[in-house]
Amino acid sequence: MWFGPHDALDADARLSQVTRRAYRELGRWLRPHLGSLAASTVLVALVAVLGLPGPYLIKLVIDRYLPARDLRGVLGAGGLYLLTYLAQWLALYAQVYVMSRVGQTVVFDVRQRIFAHLLRLGPDFWDRTQVGRVMSRVTNDVDALSQLITSGMVSVLGDLLSIAGIIYVMLRIDAPLALASFTVLPLLFLLTWGFQGRLVQAFHRVRRRIADVNANLQESISGVRVTQAFSREDANAERFDEINARNLSANVQAAALESAFFPAVELVGAVGSAVLVWYGGHLIFLGRVPLGTVVAFLNYLTRFFMPIREITQIYSVFLSAGVSTERIVEILSTEPRVNEEPGAVELGRVRGEVRFEGVHFSYQPGQEVLHGIDLEAQPGETVALVGPTGAGKTTVINLLARFYDPDRGRITVDGQDIRRVTLASLRRQLGVVLQDNFVFSGTVRENIRYGRPRASDREVEEAARAVGADAFIRRLPQGYDTDVGERGARISVGQRQLLAFARALLADPAILVLDEATSSVDPYTEALIQEALRRLLRGRTAIVIAHRLSTVRDADRIYVLDGGRVVEVGTHDQLLARGGLYRHLYDLQFAAVAADS
């Protein structure tokens, strides 16, 4: 599925400039590292100061020691020159190490924060967001942030200190010559100002396009079997080529701007050096300044434009990282649709009474999908929900698990409104077995233990035996320690379903939710789990969405939904005798199953 401009994280829909909010958030992330930042600032200041004496020492050699044939002075100046550069290198090494450590620590913290936040976002977010786009935020954008911290922030301060120091020394040596050297600075400022907006736009495009590439790549790989089954390899490759070409174009445009900007800065520096050579040479001929002063000024001017070049490069890093920080802040500021209310209480072990009281709900404003649903399940009862596709059955389950909250009405468990209890304590009461259960990469044992991590190996194996999974597990190459692969690719659909039953049984929920849990298994596997289901349901409230007669027939009560409303309630026999929608569904869907049973 290609969401395009409607994706929840699609920046094409609202391109914004780098905001103050992004940098405020960056400051908050850096606050725990103020000590390291202070140490790095001291070191970078030391680097800047140690870079100042070199050209002045050259001036002394040319103007004083060489004319006086003072060999000791020449050797002393050379030794001091070497010592200052050695000290500068050591200080720079320490500063880079400290900032790299800070940068990597911040990246670690930010990635943890993003991941924890993503786990809090409900199905409404993931229904409209491509996973690849989220991955781009967690990887590419955070990496750009790391580059800013490790090679940008404190380096800018060092470059500014170097520039200030060079200006001070040049003015002290010869103010008119220094002012002549700085005549090109207004041109440099105009150049930077002119490129700023275009660079921000370019970096926005780059970030969006790589997010498109990641999104398409993730989707294509996830659906590769369907692609191959329908011989869509060429079409998908063409689609990826289009997206990748847009990414190429965005990167080329950004590179073109950078490649124009940096040489332009170099050109301004060359103009400044030419002005100095012309004016300084003129002053030498007039005898107003010695040769060593002009040589020193040329050295200082080269060093003056070196930090300026670095600042212009770091400036692009700032813009790129600012865009990335803004995108990170955007995802962190995305609020879950369902939040715990202040003062929410812990829900202890419940008996399992579930009630829906006049529940109305809409996924999108003005498009209601449930219209005043009333239903109940008493402790230990099995309640079935049936109805045509789109009737609202799965929505009922989503509301019970508080993936969403009702627009009106309320849902209670043991008489407590589920909006008044903590999410974790509510969901601990629920065991969910879906039609397409997700199996995580890892071992069989780890997957069964997922809902109860501290369960012993014996308890894991007992749960598997109870649902009829033990036999097939022991036939696997390493038994319970067999790696099932990504999404359980190394086991069959039916085996994944059995693992889901074992996982639910081990978690020991008070309320069991089966969302068409047997519709994906073959009749033989279904026969294996029927006895397991009876044990699983014993003493628990169960809400079952199912189309197979074997599950529905034994329910204590069946709710027939149509168009988001409850249209019939009763037992299997009562509803068949009534001759309404349930009878119609039975004739269409269940008659063949009944004939085979």
Coordinates of C-alpha atoms in Angstrom, one line a residue:
M1 CA 0.0 0.0 0.0
W2 CA 1.4 3.4 -0.9
F3 CA 0.1 6.2 1.3
G4 CA 1.7 9.0 -0.6
P5 CA 0.8 12.5 0.6
H6 CA -1.6 11.3 3.2
D7 CA 1.0 9.6 5.3
A8 CA 1.0 10.7 8.9
L9 CA 4.7 11.7 8.7
D10 CA 4.8 13.0 5.1
A11 CA 6.6 16.3 5.2
D12 CA 5.5 17.1 1.6
A13 CA 2.2 18.1 3.0
R14 CA 3.6 20.9 5.1
L15 CA 7.1 22.0 4.5
S16 CA 8.3 24.2 7.3
Q17 CA 11.4 26.1 8.1
V18 CA 13.8 24.9 10.8
T19 CA 12.0 26.0 13.9
R20 CA 13.2 27.3 17.3
R21 CA 11.3 24.4 18.9
A22 CA 13.7 21.9 17.3
Y23 CA 16.7 23.7 18.7
R24 CA 15.0 24.1 22.1
E25 CA 14.4 20.4 22.2
L26 CA 18.0 19.8 21.2
G27 CA 19.1 21.9 24.1
R28 CA 17.0 19.8 26.4
W29 CA 18.7 16.6 25.1
L30 CA 22.1 18.1 25.7
R31 CA 21.4 19.4 29.2
P32 CA 22.6 16.2 31.0
H33 CA 25.9 16.6 29.2
L34 CA 26.7 20.2 30.2
G35 CA 29.9 19.1 32.1
S36 CA 31.3 17.4 29.0
L37 CA 30.2 20.3 26.8
A38 CA 32.0 22.7 29.2
A39 CA 35.2 20.6 29.0
S40 CA 35.0 20.5 25.3
T41 CA 34.5 24.3 25.1
V42 CA 37.7 24.8 27.2
L43 CA 39.6 22.5 24.9
V44 CA 38.3 24.1 21.7
A45 CA 39.2 27.6 23.1
L46 CA 42.7 26.2 23.8
V47 CA 43.0 24.9 20.2
A48 CA 42.0 28.4 19.0
V49 CA 44.5 30.2 21.2
L50 CA 47.4 27.8 20.3
G51 CA 46.8 28.5 16.6
L52 CA 47.6 32.2 16.9
P53 CA 51.3 32.4 17.6
G54 CA 52.5 30.6 14.4
P55 CA 52.3 33.4 11.8
Y56 CA 53.7 35.9 14.4
L57 CA 56.7 33.7 15.0
I58 CA 57.3 33.7 11.2
K59 CA 57.1 37.5 11.2
L60 CA 59.7 37.6 14.0
V61 CA 62.1 35.3 12.0
I62 CA 61.8 37.4 8.8
D63 CA 61.8 40.9 10.3
R64 CA 64.1 40.4 13.3
Y65 CA 66.2 37.2 13.5
L66 CA 67.2 36.8 9.8
P67 CA 68.4 40.4 9.3
A68 CA 70.3 40.2 12.6
R69 CA 71.7 36.7 11.6
D70 CA 70.4 35.5 15.1
L71 CA 70.5 31.7 14.6
R72 CA 69.5 31.1 18.2
G73 CA 66.4 33.3 17.7
V74 CA 65.5 31.4 14.5
L75 CA 65.9 28.0 16.3
G76 CA 64.0 29.2 19.3
A77 CA 61.1 30.5 17.1
G78 CA 61.1 27.2 15.2
G79 CA 61.0 25.1 18.4
L80 CA 58.2 27.2 19.8
Y81 CA 56.3 27.0 16.6
L82 CA 56.5 23.2 16.7
L83 CA 55.5 23.0 20.4
T84 CA 52.4 25.2 19.9
Y85 CA 51.3 22.9 17.0
L86 CA 51.9 19.8 19.1
A87 CA 49.9 21.2 22.0
Q88 CA 47.2 22.2 19.6
W89 CA 47.0 18.7 18.2
L90 CA 46.7 17.1 21.7
A91 CA 43.9 19.6 22.7
L92 CA 42.1 18.9 19.4
Y93 CA 42.3 15.2 19.9
A94 CA 40.8 15.5 23.4
Q95 CA 38.1 17.8 22.2
V96 CA 37.0 15.5 19.4
Y97 CA 37.0 12.5 21.7
V98 CA 34.8 14.2 24.3
M99 CA 32.3 15.6 21.7
S100 CA 32.1 12.2 19.9
R101 CA 31.3 10.5 23.2
V102 CA 28.6 13.2 23.9
G103 CA 27.2 12.9 20.4
Q104 CA 26.9 9.1 20.5
T105 CA 25.4 9.2 24.0
V106 CA 22.7 11.7 22.8
V107 CA 22.0 9.6 19.8
F108 CA 21.6 6.5 22.1
D109 CA 19.2 8.5 24.3
V110 CA 17.2 9.9 21.5
R111 CA 16.8 6.6 19.7
Q112 CA 15.6 5.0 23.0
R113 CA 13.1 7.9 23.5
I114 CA 11.8 7.6 19.9
F115 CA 11.4 3.8 20.2
A116 CA 9.6 4.0 23.6
H117 CA 7.3 6.7 22.2
L118 CA 6.5 4.6 19.1
L119 CA 5.5 1.7 21.3
R120 CA 2.9 4.0 22.9
L121 CA 1.3 5.1 19.6
G122 CA -1.9 3.3 18.8
P123 CA -3.2 1.5 15.7
D124 CA -4.6 4.8 14.4
F125 CA -1.0 6.1 13.9
W126 CA 0.3 2.9 12.3
D127 CA -2.8 2.6 10.1
R128 CA -1.8 5.8 8.3
T129 CA 2.0 5.7 8.6
Q130 CA 4.5 3.7 6.6
V131 CA 7.0 1.8 8.7
G132 CA 9.8 2.8 6.3
R133 CA 9.2 6.5 7.1
V134 CA 9.5 5.9 10.8
M135 CA 12.7 3.9 10.2
S136 CA 14.1 6.9 8.3
R137 CA 13.4 9.1 11.4
V138 CA 15.1 6.6 13.7
T139 CA 18.2 6.1 11.5
N140 CA 18.9 8.8 9.0
D141 CA 17.6 11.8 11.0
V142 CA 19.2 10.7 14.2
D143 CA 22.5 10.2 12.4
A144 CA 22.3 13.8 11.1
L145 CA 21.8 14.9 14.6
S146 CA 24.9 13.0 15.7
Q147 CA 26.9 14.7 13.0
L148 CA 25.8 18.1 14.3
I149 CA 26.8 17.3 17.9
T150 CA 30.1 15.5 17.2
S151 CA 31.5 17.8 14.5
G152 CA 29.4 21.0 14.6
M153 CA 28.3 22.6 17.8
V154 CA 31.5 23.2 19.7
S155 CA 33.6 23.4 16.6
V156 CA 31.7 26.5 15.6
L157 CA 32.7 28.1 18.9
G158 CA 36.3 27.2 18.3
D159 CA 36.1 28.6 14.8
L160 CA 34.6 31.9 16.1
L161 CA 37.3 32.1 18.7
S162 CA 39.9 31.6 16.1
I163 CA 38.4 34.3 13.9
A164 CA 38.2 36.7 16.8
G165 CA 41.8 36.0 17.9
I166 CA 43.1 36.5 14.4
I167 CA 41.2 39.8 14.0
Y168 CA 42.7 41.0 17.3
V169 CA 46.3 40.0 16.4
M170 CA 46.1 41.5 12.9
L171 CA 44.6 44.8 14.3
R172 CA 47.4 44.9 16.9
I173 CA 50.1 44.3 14.3
D174 CA 48.8 46.8 11.7
A175 CA 45.3 48.1 11.8
P176 CA 45.1 49.7 8.2
L177 CA 46.4 46.5 6.7
A178 CA 44.0 44.4 8.7
L179 CA 41.0 46.6 7.7
A180 CA 42.0 46.2 4.0
S181 CA 42.1 42.5 4.5
F182 CA 38.5 42.4 5.9
T183 CA 36.9 44.4 3.0
V184 CA 35.5 41.2 1.5
L185 CA 33.6 40.2 4.7
P186 CA 30.3 42.0 3.7
L187 CA 30.4 39.9 0.4
L188 CA 30.7 36.7 2.5
F189 CA 27.8 37.6 4.7
L190 CA 25.6 38.4 1.6
L191 CA 26.6 35.1 0.1
T192 CA 25.7 33.1 3.2
W193 CA 22.4 34.9 3.6
G194 CA 21.5 34.2 -0.1
F195 CA 22.1 30.5 0.2
Q196 CA 20.4 29.8 3.5
G197 CA 16.8 29.4 2.4
R198 CA 17.7 27.3 -0.6
L199 CA 19.8 25.0 1.4
V200 CA 17.0 24.5 4.0
Q201 CA 14.6 23.6 1.2
A202 CA 17.1 21.2 -0.3
F203 CA 17.7 19.4 2.9
H204 CA 14.0 19.0 3.5
R205 CA 13.7 17.4 0.1
V206 CA 16.6 15.1 0.7
R207 CA 15.1 13.9 4.0
R208 CA 11.7 13.3 2.5
R209 CA 13.0 11.4 -0.5
I210 CA 15.2 9.0 1.5
A211 CA 12.1 8.4 3.7
D212 CA 10.2 7.5 0.5
V213 CA 13.0 5.1 -0.5
N214 CA 13.0 3.4 3.0
A215 CA 9.2 3.2 3.0
N216 CA 9.0 1.6 -0.4
L217 CA 11.9 -0.8 0.3
Q218 CA 10.4 -2.0 3.6
E219 CA 7.0 -2.5 2.0
S220 CA 8.4 -4.3 -1.1
I221 CA 10.5 -6.7 0.9
S222 CA 7.6 -7.5 3.3
G223 CA 5.4 -8.3 0.4
V224 CA 8.0 -10.0 -1.8
R225 CA 6.0 -13.3 -1.9
V226 CA 2.9 -11.6 -3.2
T227 CA 5.0 -9.7 -5.7
Q228 CA 6.5 -12.9 -7.0
A229 CA 3.2 -14.7 -7.0
F230 CA 1.7 -12.1 -9.3
S231 CA 4.8 -11.6 -11.4
R232 CA 5.1 -8.0 -10.4
E233 CA 8.9 -7.9 -10.1
D234 CA 9.3 -5.6 -13.1
A235 CA 6.5 -3.3 -12.1
N236 CA 7.8 -3.0 -8.5
A237 CA 11.3 -2.4 -9.8
E238 CA 10.1 0.4 -12.0
R239 CA 8.2 1.9 -9.1
F240 CA 11.3 1.8 -6.9
D241 CA 13.4 3.3 -9.7
E242 CA 11.0 6.2 -9.9
I243 CA 11.3 6.8 -6.1
N244 CA 15.0 6.3 -6.1
A245 CA 15.4 8.7 -9.0
R246 CA 13.5 11.4 -7.0
N247 CA 15.9 10.7 -4.2
L248 CA 18.9 11.0 -6.6
S249 CA 17.5 14.3 -7.9
A250 CA 17.0 15.7 -4.5
N251 CA 20.5 14.8 -3.4
V252 CA 22.1 16.1 -6.6
Q253 CA 20.2 19.4 -6.2
A254 CA 21.5 19.7 -2.6
A255 CA 25.0 18.8 -3.7
A256 CA 24.8 21.4 -6.5
L257 CA 24.0 24.1 -4.0
E258 CA 26.7 23.0 -1.6
S259 CA 29.2 22.7 -4.5
A260 CA 28.3 26.3 -5.5
F261 CA 28.4 27.7 -2.0
F262 CA 31.7 26.4 -0.8
P263 CA 33.8 27.4 -3.8
A264 CA 32.1 30.8 -3.7
V265 CA 33.4 31.1 -0.1
E266 CA 36.9 30.0 -1.4
L267 CA 36.6 32.7 -4.1
V268 CA 35.9 35.4 -1.6
G269 CA 38.9 34.2 0.4
A270 CA 41.1 34.4 -2.7
V271 CA 39.8 37.9 -3.4
G272 CA 40.7 38.9 0.2
S273 CA 44.2 37.5 -0.3
A274 CA 44.6 39.3 -3.6
V275 CA 43.6 42.6 -1.9
L276 CA 46.2 41.9 0.8
V277 CA 49.0 41.1 -1.7
W278 CA 48.2 44.2 -3.7
Y279 CA 47.9 46.6 -0.8
G280 CA 50.6 45.0 1.3
G281 CA 53.1 44.9 -1.6
H282 CA 52.3 48.6 -2.2
L283 CA 53.1 49.4 1.5
I284 CA 56.3 47.3 1.3
F285 CA 57.5 49.3 -1.7
L286 CA 56.7 52.5 0.2
G287 CA 58.6 51.2 3.2
R288 CA 55.7 51.5 5.5
V289 CA 55.6 47.9 6.6
P290 CA 58.3 45.2 6.6
L291 CA 58.1 42.0 4.5
G292 CA 57.5 39.8 7.6
T293 CA 54.3 41.7 8.5
V294 CA 52.8 41.1 5.1
V295 CA 53.9 37.4 5.1
A296 CA 52.4 37.0 8.6
F297 CA 49.2 38.7 7.4
L298 CA 48.9 36.3 4.5
N299 CA 49.3 33.4 6.9
Y300 CA 46.7 34.9 9.3
L301 CA 44.3 35.6 6.4
T302 CA 44.6 32.0 5.2
R303 CA 43.9 30.9 8.8
F304 CA 41.1 33.4 8.9
F305 CA 39.3 31.9 6.0
M306 CA 39.9 28.3 7.1
P307 CA 37.5 28.6 10.1
I308 CA 35.1 30.5 7.9
R309 CA 35.2 27.7 5.4
E310 CA 34.6 25.2 8.2
I311 CA 31.7 27.3 9.5
T312 CA 30.1 27.4 6.1
Q313 CA 30.4 23.6 6.0
I314 CA 29.1 23.2 9.5
Y315 CA 26.4 25.7 8.6
S316 CA 25.1 23.1 6.1
V317 CA 25.4 20.5 8.8
F318 CA 23.4 22.8 11.1
L319 CA 20.7 23.2 8.5
S320 CA 20.5 19.5 7.7
A321 CA 20.5 18.5 11.4
G322 CA 18.0 21.3 12.1
V323 CA 15.6 19.7 9.6
S324 CA 16.3 16.3 11.1
T325 CA 15.7 17.5 14.6
E326 CA 12.5 19.1 13.6
R327 CA 11.4 15.7 12.1
I328 CA 12.4 13.9 15.3
V329 CA 10.5 16.4 17.4
E330 CA 7.5 16.0 15.1
I331 CA 7.3 12.2 15.8
L332 CA 8.0 12.7 19.6
S333 CA 5.2 15.3 19.8
T334 CA 2.7 13.0 18.1
E335 CA 0.3 12.2 20.9
P336 CA -1.3 8.8 21.3
R337 CA -5.0 8.8 20.6
V338 CA -5.5 6.9 23.9
N339 CA -3.9 8.2 27.1
E340 CA -4.2 7.2 30.7
E341 CA -6.3 9.6 32.7
P342 CA -4.7 11.4 35.7
G343 CA -5.3 9.2 38.8
A344 CA -6.0 6.0 36.8
V345 CA -6.1 3.0 39.1
E346 CA -4.5 -0.4 38.8
L347 CA -7.0 -3.1 37.8
G348 CA -6.4 -6.2 39.9
R349 CA -7.3 -9.7 38.8
V350 CA -10.9 -9.5 37.5
R351 CA -13.8 -12.0 37.4
G352 CA -14.3 -11.2 33.7
E353 CA -17.6 -9.3 33.5
V354 CA -17.6 -7.2 30.3
R355 CA -20.2 -4.6 29.3
F356 CA -20.6 -2.2 26.4
E357 CA -23.2 0.4 27.2
G358 CA -24.4 2.6 24.4
V359 CA -21.1 2.7 22.6
H360 CA -20.7 5.0 19.6
F361 CA -17.4 5.2 17.8
S362 CA -15.8 6.6 14.6
Y363 CA -12.3 6.2 13.3
Q364 CA -12.7 9.4 11.3
P365 CA -14.8 12.4 12.5
G366 CA -18.3 12.2 11.1
Q367 CA -18.0 8.6 9.9
E368 CA -19.4 6.6 12.8
V369 CA -18.9 2.8 12.6
L370 CA -20.6 1.8 15.8
H371 CA -24.0 3.1 16.6
G372 CA -25.0 2.6 20.2
I373 CA -23.7 -0.9 20.8
D374 CA -24.9 -2.7 23.9
L375 CA -23.5 -6.1 24.8
E376 CA -22.4 -8.1 27.8
A377 CA -20.4 -11.1 28.8
Q378 CA -20.7 -12.6 32.3
P379 CA -17.7 -14.2 34.0
G380 CA -16.9 -17.5 32.4
E381 CA -19.2 -17.0 29.4
T382 CA -18.2 -17.3 25.8
V383 CA -19.8 -14.6 23.7
A384 CA -19.5 -14.7 19.9
L385 CA -19.7 -11.8 17.5
V386 CA -20.8 -12.5 14.0
G387 CA -21.8 -10.5 11.0
P388 CA -20.8 -9.5 7.5
T389 CA -17.5 -7.8 6.7
G390 CA -17.4 -4.3 8.0
A391 CA -20.1 -4.9 10.6
G392 CA -17.9 -3.6 13.4
K393 CA -16.8 -6.9 15.0
T394 CA -13.0 -6.1 15.1
T395 CA -13.8 -2.5 16.3
V396 CA -15.5 -4.0 19.3
I397 CA -12.3 -5.8 20.2
N398 CA -10.2 -2.7 19.6
L399 CA -12.3 -0.7 22.0
L400 CA -12.2 -3.4 24.7
A401 CA -8.3 -3.4 24.5
R402 CA -8.4 0.4 24.5
F403 CA -6.6 0.8 21.3
Y404 CA -9.3 3.4 20.8
D405 CA -11.8 5.1 23.1
P406 CA -15.5 5.4 22.4
D407 CA -16.9 8.7 21.3
R408 CA -19.9 8.1 23.5
G409 CA -21.0 5.4 25.9
R410 CA -18.7 3.4 28.1
I411 CA -17.1 0.0 28.4
T412 CA -16.7 -1.6 31.8
V413 CA -14.8 -4.6 33.2
D414 CA -16.2 -5.9 36.5
G415 CA -18.1 -2.6 36.7
Q416 CA -15.1 -0.3 36.3
D417 CA -14.9 2.0 33.3
I418 CA -11.8 1.0 31.5
R419 CA -10.9 4.6 30.9
R420 CA -10.4 5.0 34.6
V421 CA -7.8 2.2 34.9
T422 CA -4.2 2.0 33.8
L423 CA -3.6 0.6 30.3
A424 CA -1.1 -2.0 31.4
S425 CA -3.3 -3.4 34.1
L426 CA -6.3 -3.6 31.7
R427 CA -4.3 -5.3 29.0
R428 CA -2.8 -7.8 31.5
Q429 CA -6.4 -9.1 31.9
L430 CA -6.7 -9.8 28.1
G431 CA -5.3 -12.6 26.1
V432 CA -5.6 -11.9 22.4
V433 CA -5.4 -14.5 19.6
L434 CA -5.7 -12.9 16.2
Q435 CA -6.5 -14.3 12.8
D436 CA -2.9 -13.5 11.7
N437 CA -0.8 -13.7 14.8
F438 CA 2.5 -12.1 14.8
V439 CA 5.4 -14.4 15.7
F440 CA 8.7 -12.7 16.6
S441 CA 12.1 -13.7 15.4
G442 CA 13.7 -15.9 18.0
T443 CA 13.0 -19.3 19.5
V444 CA 9.7 -21.1 19.9
R445 CA 10.2 -20.9 23.7
E446 CA 10.7 -17.1 23.6
N447 CA 7.6 -16.7 21.6
I448 CA 5.4 -18.7 23.9
R449 CA 6.9 -16.9 26.9
Y450 CA 6.3 -13.5 25.4
G451 CA 3.3 -12.6 27.5
R452 CA 4.9 -14.0 30.7
P453 CA 8.7 -13.6 30.5
R454 CA 9.5 -15.2 33.8
A455 CA 7.6 -18.4 33.1
S456 CA 9.8 -21.5 33.6
D457 CA 10.6 -23.9 30.8
R458 CA 8.3 -26.5 32.4
E459 CA 5.4 -24.0 32.3
V460 CA 6.1 -23.2 28.7
E461 CA 6.1 -26.8 27.7
E462 CA 2.9 -27.5 29.6
A463 CA 1.1 -24.7 27.9
A464 CA 2.3 -26.0 24.5
R465 CA 1.1 -29.5 25.4
A466 CA -2.3 -28.1 26.5
V467 CA -3.0 -26.6 23.1
G468 CA -1.6 -29.5 21.0
A469 CA 1.6 -27.7 20.0
D470 CA 4.1 -29.8 21.8
A471 CA 4.2 -32.6 19.1
F472 CA 5.1 -30.4 16.2
I473 CA 7.6 -28.3 18.3
R474 CA 9.5 -31.5 19.3
R475 CA 9.8 -32.4 15.6
L476 CA 11.6 -29.1 14.9
P477 CA 15.4 -29.3 14.5
Q478 CA 16.1 -27.8 17.9
G479 CA 12.7 -28.4 19.5
Y480 CA 11.7 -25.5 21.7
D481 CA 15.0 -23.7 21.0
T482 CA 14.4 -23.6 17.2
D483 CA 14.6 -20.2 15.7
V484 CA 11.3 -19.5 13.9
G485 CA 12.8 -16.8 11.7
E486 CA 11.4 -13.3 10.9
R487 CA 7.6 -13.3 11.4
G488 CA 7.7 -17.1 12.0
A489 CA 8.7 -17.7 8.4
R490 CA 10.1 -21.2 9.2
I491 CA 6.8 -22.6 10.5
S492 CA 3.4 -22.9 8.9
V493 CA 0.4 -20.7 9.5
G494 CA -1.3 -23.3 11.5
Q495 CA 1.8 -23.8 13.7
R496 CA 2.0 -20.1 14.3
Q497 CA -1.6 -20.2 15.4
L498 CA -0.9 -23.0 17.8
L499 CA 2.0 -21.0 19.3
A500 CA -0.4 -18.0 19.7
F501 CA -2.8 -20.3 21.7
A502 CA 0.1 -21.5 23.9
R503 CA 1.2 -17.9 24.4
A504 CA -2.3 -16.9 25.5
L505 CA -2.7 -19.9 27.8
L506 CA 0.7 -19.2 29.5
A507 CA -0.2 -15.6 30.1
D508 CA -3.3 -16.8 32.0
P509 CA -5.7 -13.9 31.1
A510 CA -9.1 -13.5 32.8
I511 CA -10.6 -12.4 29.4
L512 CA -9.8 -14.1 26.2
V513 CA -10.3 -12.5 22.8
L514 CA -10.3 -14.7 19.7
D515 CA -10.5 -12.7 16.5
E516 CA -11.3 -15.3 13.8
A517 CA -8.5 -17.3 15.5
T518 CA -9.2 -20.6 13.7
S519 CA -10.1 -19.2 10.3
S520 CA -6.5 -19.6 9.0
V521 CA -6.0 -23.2 10.0
D522 CA -6.8 -26.4 8.2
P523 CA -9.6 -28.7 9.5
Y524 CA -7.0 -31.1 11.0
T525 CA -5.3 -28.4 12.9
E526 CA -8.6 -26.9 13.9
A527 CA -9.6 -30.3 15.3
L528 CA -6.4 -30.4 17.4
I529 CA -7.1 -27.1 19.0
Q530 CA -10.8 -27.6 19.8
E531 CA -10.1 -29.5 22.9
A532 CA -7.3 -27.0 23.8
L533 CA -9.8 -24.2 23.3
R534 CA -12.2 -25.8 25.8
R535 CA -9.4 -25.9 28.3
L536 CA -8.3 -22.4 27.4
L537 CA -11.8 -21.0 27.8
R538 CA -12.6 -22.8 31.1
G539 CA -13.1 -20.3 33.8
R540 CA -12.5 -17.4 31.5
T541 CA -14.7 -14.9 29.8
A542 CA -14.2 -15.2 26.0
I543 CA -15.3 -12.9 23.2
V544 CA -15.0 -14.7 20.0
I545 CA -15.1 -13.4 16.4
A546 CA -15.5 -16.4 14.2
H547 CA -17.1 -17.6 11.0
R548 CA -16.7 -21.3 11.7
L549 CA -19.7 -23.1 13.1
S550 CA -17.6 -25.2 15.5
T551 CA -16.7 -22.1 17.5
V552 CA -20.0 -20.2 17.3
R553 CA -22.3 -23.2 18.0
D554 CA -21.0 -23.6 21.6
A555 CA -21.2 -19.9 22.5
D556 CA -23.4 -18.9 25.5
R557 CA -24.6 -15.9 23.6
I558 CA -24.2 -14.7 20.0
Y559 CA -24.4 -11.0 19.0
V560 CA -25.2 -10.5 15.3
L561 CA -23.8 -7.1 14.1
D562 CA -24.7 -5.3 10.9
G563 CA -23.7 -1.8 9.9
G564 CA -22.3 -1.1 13.4
R565 CA -25.5 -2.1 15.2
V566 CA -26.5 -5.2 17.2
V567 CA -29.4 -6.6 15.2
E568 CA -29.9 -10.0 16.9
V569 CA -28.9 -11.6 20.2
G570 CA -29.4 -15.3 21.2
T571 CA -28.0 -18.8 21.2
H572 CA -27.1 -20.6 18.1
D573 CA -30.4 -22.5 18.1
Q574 CA -32.5 -19.5 19.0
L575 CA -31.0 -17.4 16.2
L576 CA -31.5 -20.2 13.6
A577 CA -35.1 -20.5 14.6
R578 CA -35.6 -16.7 14.3
G579 CA -34.8 -16.8 10.6
G580 CA -33.1 -13.4 10.6
L581 CA -29.6 -12.3 9.5
Y582 CA -27.9 -15.0 11.5
R583 CA -29.9 -17.7 9.7
H584 CA -28.9 -16.0 6.4
L585 CA -25.2 -16.0 7.3
Y586 CA -25.6 -19.7 8.4
D587 CA -27.0 -20.6 5.1
L588 CA -24.3 -18.8 3.2
Q589 CA -21.3 -19.6 5.3
F590 CA -22.0 -22.4 7.8
A591 CA -24.1 -24.9 5.9
A592 CA -21.2 -26.4 4.0
V593 CA -19.2 -26.8 7.3
A594 CA -22.2 -28.3 9.0
A595 CA -22.6 -30.8 6.2
D596 CA -19.0 -31.9 6.5
S597 CA -19.2 -32.2 10.3

